[in-house]
GROMACS .gro file of C-alpha atoms in nm:
model
  273
    1UNK     CA    1  -1.715  10.914  -2.589
    2UNK     CA    2  -1.607  11.228  -2.398
    3UNK     CA    3  -1.320  11.229  -2.146
    4UNK     CA    4  -1.316  10.849  -2.131
    5UNK     CA    5  -1.691  10.816  -2.070
    6UNK     CA    6  -1.960  10.691  -2.307
    7UNK     CA    7  -2.236  10.933  -2.401
    8UNK     CA    8  -2.547  10.780  -2.242
    9UNK     CA    9  -2.758  10.890  -2.540
   10UNK     CA   10  -2.566  10.656  -2.774
   11UNK     CA   11  -2.464  10.386  -2.529
   12UNK     CA   12  -2.649  10.063  -2.617
   13UNK     CA   13  -2.622   9.946  -2.256
   14UNK     CA   14  -2.913  10.093  -2.063
   15UNK     CA   15  -2.986   9.947  -1.725
   16UNK     CA   16  -3.357  10.026  -1.750
   17UNK     CA   17  -3.408   9.839  -2.081
   18UNK     CA   18  -3.431   9.488  -1.938
   19UNK     CA   19  -3.642   9.192  -2.043
   20UNK     CA   20  -3.916   9.086  -1.807
   21UNK     CA   21  -3.794   8.841  -1.546
   22UNK     CA   22  -3.430   8.955  -1.550
   23UNK     CA   23  -3.236   8.931  -1.223
   24UNK     CA   24  -3.104   9.267  -1.110
   25UNK     CA   25  -2.773   9.163  -0.959
   26UNK     CA   26  -2.684   8.955  -1.265
   27UNK     CA   27  -2.778   9.243  -1.494
   28UNK     CA   28  -2.558   9.478  -1.294
   29UNK     CA   29  -2.267   9.235  -1.290
   30UNK     CA   30  -2.302   9.197  -1.668
   31UNK     CA   31  -2.301   9.575  -1.711
   32UNK     CA   32  -1.983   9.606  -1.508
   33UNK     CA   33  -1.809   9.332  -1.705
   34UNK     CA   34  -1.913   9.494  -2.033
   35UNK     CA   35  -1.777   9.827  -1.912
   36UNK     CA   36  -1.443   9.674  -1.808
   37UNK     CA   37  -1.414   9.492  -2.140
   38UNK     CA   38  -1.436   9.818  -2.336
   39UNK     CA   39  -1.102   9.933  -2.197
   40UNK     CA   40  -0.758   9.798  -2.283
   41UNK     CA   41  -0.623   9.904  -1.942
   42UNK     CA   42  -0.752   9.868  -1.586
   43UNK     CA   43  -1.048  10.091  -1.499
   44UNK     CA   44  -1.127  10.280  -1.181
   45UNK     CA   45  -1.436  10.230  -0.969
   46UNK     CA   46  -1.540  10.591  -1.040
   47UNK     CA   47  -1.542  10.529  -1.417
   48UNK     CA   48  -1.725  10.198  -1.386
   49UNK     CA   49  -1.992  10.347  -1.161
   50UNK     CA   50  -2.044  10.635  -1.403
   51UNK     CA   51  -2.059  10.403  -1.709
   52UNK     CA   52  -2.315  10.170  -1.554
   53UNK     CA   53  -2.518  10.426  -1.362
   54UNK     CA   54  -2.460  10.234  -1.037
   55UNK     CA   55  -2.388  10.392  -0.701
   56UNK     CA   56  -2.015  10.344  -0.626
   57UNK     CA   57  -2.090  10.139  -0.314
   58UNK     CA   58  -2.316   9.905  -0.514
   59UNK     CA   59  -2.059   9.869  -0.792
   60UNK     CA   60  -1.787   9.803  -0.534
   61UNK     CA   61  -1.983   9.518  -0.370
   62UNK     CA   62  -2.059   9.348  -0.701
   63UNK     CA   63  -1.700   9.389  -0.819
   64UNK     CA   64  -1.576   9.237  -0.492
   65UNK     CA   65  -1.782   8.926  -0.559
   66UNK     CA   66  -1.657   8.908  -0.918
   67UNK     CA   67  -1.299   8.938  -0.789
   68UNK     CA   68  -1.361   8.653  -0.544
   69UNK     CA   69  -1.465   8.426  -0.830
   70UNK     CA   70  -1.178   8.533  -1.062
   71UNK     CA   71  -1.405   8.703  -1.315
   72UNK     CA   72  -1.235   9.034  -1.230
   73UNK     CA   73  -0.892   9.125  -1.094
   74UNK     CA   74  -0.842   9.429  -0.866
   75UNK     CA   75  -0.496   9.575  -0.911
   76UNK     CA   76  -0.285   9.731  -0.637
   77UNK     CA   77  -0.399  10.077  -0.737
   78UNK     CA   78  -0.763   9.980  -0.688
   79UNK     CA   79  -0.846   9.958  -1.059
   80UNK     CA   80  -1.023   9.665  -1.225
   81UNK     CA   81  -0.963   9.439  -1.527
   82UNK     CA   82  -1.108   9.112  -1.654
   83UNK     CA   83  -0.992   8.805  -1.464
   84UNK     CA   84  -0.837   8.470  -1.556
   85UNK     CA   85  -1.160   8.270  -1.543
   86UNK     CA   86  -1.256   8.408  -1.883
   87UNK     CA   87  -0.948   8.245  -2.035
   88UNK     CA   88  -1.076   7.904  -1.931
   89UNK     CA   89  -1.422   7.967  -2.069
   90UNK     CA   90  -1.290   8.124  -2.388
   91UNK     CA   91  -1.078   7.818  -2.458
   92UNK     CA   92  -1.377   7.590  -2.415
   93UNK     CA   93  -1.608   7.802  -2.632
   94UNK     CA   94  -1.345   7.827  -2.902
   95UNK     CA   95  -1.294   7.451  -2.894
   96UNK     CA   96  -1.668   7.382  -2.927
   97UNK     CA   97  -1.701   7.621  -3.220
   98UNK     CA   98  -1.385   7.518  -3.402
   99UNK     CA   99  -1.360   7.146  -3.333
  100UNK     CA  100  -1.504   7.004  -3.653
  101UNK     CA  101  -1.360   7.276  -3.876
  102UNK     CA  102  -1.015   7.227  -3.726
  103UNK     CA  103  -1.035   6.849  -3.727
  104UNK     CA  104  -1.158   6.803  -4.083
  105UNK     CA  105  -0.828   6.872  -4.268
  106UNK     CA  106  -0.639   6.640  -4.033
  107UNK     CA  107  -0.902   6.371  -4.077
  108UNK     CA  108  -0.869   6.394  -4.457
  109UNK     CA  109  -0.491   6.383  -4.426
  110UNK     CA  110  -0.510   6.074  -4.207
  111UNK     CA  111  -0.756   5.912  -4.445
  112UNK     CA  112  -0.511   5.973  -4.729
  113UNK     CA  113  -0.234   5.802  -4.533
  114UNK     CA  114  -0.418   5.489  -4.423
  115UNK     CA  115  -0.716   5.455  -4.657
  116UNK     CA  116  -0.965   5.368  -4.383
  117UNK     CA  117  -1.253   5.545  -4.210
  118UNK     CA  118  -1.159   5.827  -3.971
  119UNK     CA  119  -1.409   5.934  -3.702
  120UNK     CA  120  -1.441   6.230  -3.467
  121UNK     CA  121  -1.642   6.166  -3.150
  122UNK     CA  122  -1.740   6.359  -2.838
  123UNK     CA  123  -1.857   6.229  -2.504
  124UNK     CA  124  -2.211   6.281  -2.383
  125UNK     CA  125  -2.282   6.110  -2.054
  126UNK     CA  126  -2.196   5.742  -2.080
  127UNK     CA  127  -2.172   5.739  -2.459
  128UNK     CA  128  -1.966   5.875  -2.745
  129UNK     CA  129  -2.141   6.052  -3.032
  130UNK     CA  130  -2.001   6.050  -3.384
  131UNK     CA  131  -1.990   6.413  -3.500
  132UNK     CA  132  -1.768   6.398  -3.809
  133UNK     CA  133  -1.614   6.137  -4.038
  134UNK     CA  134  -1.388   6.096  -4.340
  135UNK     CA  135  -1.472   5.796  -4.558
  136UNK     CA  136  -1.253   5.603  -4.802
  137UNK     CA  137  -1.366   5.551  -5.157
  138UNK     CA  138  -1.388   5.173  -5.136
  139UNK     CA  139  -1.668   4.918  -5.129
  140UNK     CA  140  -1.565   4.738  -4.808
  141UNK     CA  141  -1.537   4.997  -4.533
  142UNK     CA  142  -1.653   5.063  -4.179
  143UNK     CA  143  -1.906   5.345  -4.167
  144UNK     CA  144  -2.057   5.513  -3.861
  145UNK     CA  145  -2.346   5.753  -3.917
  146UNK     CA  146  -2.299   6.106  -3.788
  147UNK     CA  147  -2.515   6.136  -3.478
  148UNK     CA  148  -2.495   5.767  -3.390
  149UNK     CA  149  -2.389   5.667  -3.040
  150UNK     CA  150  -2.194   5.391  -2.868
  151UNK     CA  151  -2.123   5.306  -2.502
  152UNK     CA  152  -1.784   5.417  -2.376
  153UNK     CA  153  -1.655   5.072  -2.283
  154UNK     CA  154  -1.694   4.922  -2.631
  155UNK     CA  155  -1.504   5.193  -2.822
  156UNK     CA  156  -1.135   5.276  -2.837
  157UNK     CA  157  -1.199   5.646  -2.773
  158UNK     CA  158  -1.446   5.571  -2.494
  159UNK     CA  159  -1.195   5.361  -2.303
  160UNK     CA  160  -0.924   5.625  -2.315
  161UNK     CA  161  -1.180   5.888  -2.212
  162UNK     CA  162  -1.266   5.677  -1.908
  163UNK     CA  163  -0.900   5.638  -1.826
  164UNK     CA  164  -0.846   6.012  -1.855
  165UNK     CA  165  -1.137   6.073  -1.615
  166UNK     CA  166  -0.968   5.852  -1.353
  167UNK     CA  167  -1.025   5.516  -1.182
  168UNK     CA  168  -1.318   5.634  -0.969
  169UNK     CA  169  -1.508   5.751  -1.276
  170UNK     CA  170  -1.426   5.429  -1.462
  171UNK     CA  171  -1.563   5.213  -1.182
  172UNK     CA  172  -1.864   5.442  -1.137
  173UNK     CA  173  -1.937   5.404  -1.508
  174UNK     CA  174  -1.915   5.026  -1.473
  175UNK     CA  175  -2.165   5.032  -1.185
  176UNK     CA  176  -2.405   5.263  -1.368
  177UNK     CA  177  -2.412   5.071  -1.693
  178UNK     CA  178  -2.341   4.712  -1.591
  179UNK     CA  179  -2.103   4.691  -1.892
  180UNK     CA  180  -2.344   4.517  -2.132
  181UNK     CA  181  -2.179   4.290  -2.387
  182UNK     CA  182  -2.223   4.364  -2.756
  183UNK     CA  183  -1.994   4.089  -2.883
  184UNK     CA  184  -1.812   3.797  -2.715
  185UNK     CA  185  -1.506   4.026  -2.690
  186UNK     CA  186  -1.673   4.315  -2.507
  187UNK     CA  187  -1.504   4.396  -2.176
  188UNK     CA  188  -1.768   4.332  -1.910
  189UNK     CA  189  -1.548   4.304  -1.600
  190UNK     CA  190  -1.495   4.634  -1.412
  191UNK     CA  191  -1.142   4.554  -1.298
  192UNK     CA  192  -1.032   4.456  -1.646
  193UNK     CA  193  -1.187   4.775  -1.786
  194UNK     CA  194  -0.997   4.973  -1.523
  195UNK     CA  195  -0.666   4.816  -1.625
  196UNK     CA  196  -0.732   4.869  -1.997
  197UNK     CA  197  -0.843   5.232  -1.947
  198UNK     CA  198  -0.541   5.320  -1.734
  199UNK     CA  199  -0.305   5.156  -1.984
  200UNK     CA  200  -0.467   5.353  -2.266
  201UNK     CA  201  -0.389   5.682  -2.093
  202UNK     CA  202  -0.027   5.581  -2.037
  203UNK     CA  203   0.012   5.470  -2.398
  204UNK     CA  204  -0.175   5.768  -2.544
  205UNK     CA  205  -0.405   5.548  -2.753
  206UNK     CA  206  -0.652   5.261  -2.719
  207UNK     CA  207  -0.782   4.970  -2.925
  208UNK     CA  208  -1.128   4.832  -2.989
  209UNK     CA  209  -1.073   4.464  -3.069
  210UNK     CA  210  -1.414   4.363  -3.209
  211UNK     CA  211  -1.574   4.478  -2.884
  212UNK     CA  212  -1.850   4.688  -3.040
  213UNK     CA  213  -1.900   4.491  -3.360
  214UNK     CA  214  -1.765   4.155  -3.470
  215UNK     CA  215  -1.513   4.193  -3.750
  216UNK     CA  216  -1.440   4.562  -3.680
  217UNK     CA  217  -1.130   4.701  -3.512
  218UNK     CA  218  -1.055   5.061  -3.410
  219UNK     CA  219  -0.772   5.272  -3.273
  220UNK     CA  220  -0.850   5.587  -3.075
  221UNK     CA  221  -0.669   5.889  -2.931
  222UNK     CA  222  -0.780   6.199  -2.741
  223UNK     CA  223  -0.821   6.556  -2.861
  224UNK     CA  224  -0.765   6.827  -2.597
  225UNK     CA  225  -0.850   7.196  -2.582
  226UNK     CA  226  -0.644   7.490  -2.459
  227UNK     CA  227  -0.714   7.406  -2.095
  228UNK     CA  228  -0.591   7.047  -2.140
  229UNK     CA  229  -0.941   6.902  -2.114
  230UNK     CA  230  -1.016   6.597  -2.331
  231UNK     CA  231  -1.304   6.726  -2.545
  232UNK     CA  232  -1.312   6.470  -2.827
  233UNK     CA  233  -1.163   6.155  -2.969
  234UNK     CA  234  -1.011   6.077  -3.307
  235UNK     CA  235  -1.030   5.718  -3.427
  236UNK     CA  236  -0.963   5.493  -3.722
  237UNK     CA  237  -1.209   5.209  -3.797
  238UNK     CA  238  -1.142   4.919  -4.032
  239UNK     CA  239  -1.220   4.553  -4.084
  240UNK     CA  240  -1.013   4.380  -3.817
  241UNK     CA  241  -0.800   4.191  -4.068
  242UNK     CA  242  -0.692   4.521  -4.230
  243UNK     CA  243  -0.612   4.714  -3.912
  244UNK     CA  244  -0.241   4.786  -3.870
  245UNK     CA  245  -0.040   4.879  -3.560
  246UNK     CA  246   0.170   5.118  -3.770
  247UNK     CA  247  -0.134   5.346  -3.789
  248UNK     CA  248  -0.097   5.431  -3.420
  249UNK     CA  249   0.172   5.704  -3.453
  250UNK     CA  250  -0.013   5.856  -3.750
  251UNK     CA  251  -0.337   5.873  -3.552
  252UNK     CA  252  -0.172   6.012  -3.239
  253UNK     CA  253   0.012   6.275  -3.443
  254UNK     CA  254  -0.313   6.384  -3.612
  255UNK     CA  255  -0.493   6.410  -3.275
  256UNK     CA  256  -0.201   6.612  -3.139
  257UNK     CA  257  -0.210   6.856  -3.430
  258UNK     CA  258  -0.584   6.909  -3.383
  259UNK     CA  259  -0.529   6.969  -3.010
  260UNK     CA  260  -0.251   7.219  -3.078
  261UNK     CA  261  -0.471   7.413  -3.318
  262UNK     CA  262  -0.730   7.432  -3.040
  263UNK     CA  263  -0.471   7.589  -2.810
  264UNK     CA  264  -0.336   7.282  -2.631
  265UNK     CA  265   0.032   7.279  -2.539
  266UNK     CA  266   0.174   6.956  -2.397
  267UNK     CA  267   0.414   6.991  -2.107
  268UNK     CA  268   0.775   6.937  -2.205
  269UNK     CA  269   0.931   6.625  -2.051
  270UNK     CA  270   1.160   6.697  -1.756
  271UNK     CA  271   1.531   6.740  -1.832
  272UNK     CA  272   1.706   6.437  -1.685
  273UNK     CA  273   2.052   6.535  -1.803
   0.00000   0.00000   0.00000
């Protein structure tokens, strides 16, 4: 690099080396973002135009659109830097990549405290998918296969996920699915599901009382990423006669620690003094 500019002979970004079918304006926007990202401070339009080989007027128009969508910020002096939208996306990408690796130690710790199966699930459409588990070394245990699925309304995690999505989404889910019953204890009334889901969000946890499988009880809590989005659920599954209410604070604490390691920071309660 000479005088703040990259030597075009060694710059890997060449606007003419594009795969067939690429879209020019997206390619140019990508080039501009790449150029901005190489600098630790805001960059002028002149530098960005020179780095990308774009005419200044073309670069200015594309940058204006990126500014409008928060991908780029234009400072008072007319220079450019990456915008806040990347923080949101970075938090989500980091959460997707790190979720199981971050959750695993907490799942093992929780397993050691309660001696029952611990599950990690994510939502996909109207179902939860089991993506990780920690199993006790005992003959009689509840075991969900990784990759298996269950409807939201029959699982502890699914109900709190519905509650977190709001009453409209809960009722829309009920209409879409018809709330099929899997056991005599499955919730199949939309209004009752709404009440249970909203209560779960207020409490910070939810129960599955033999609603998915007779003889099995679960407790579930949410895992959130750095943006506060509920991206997963942590649950404990056990034969119903062995399930204990005193597991609730242990489960919630484990889910909170996973969330915090993914960048989540809960809002402090207001000072009422």
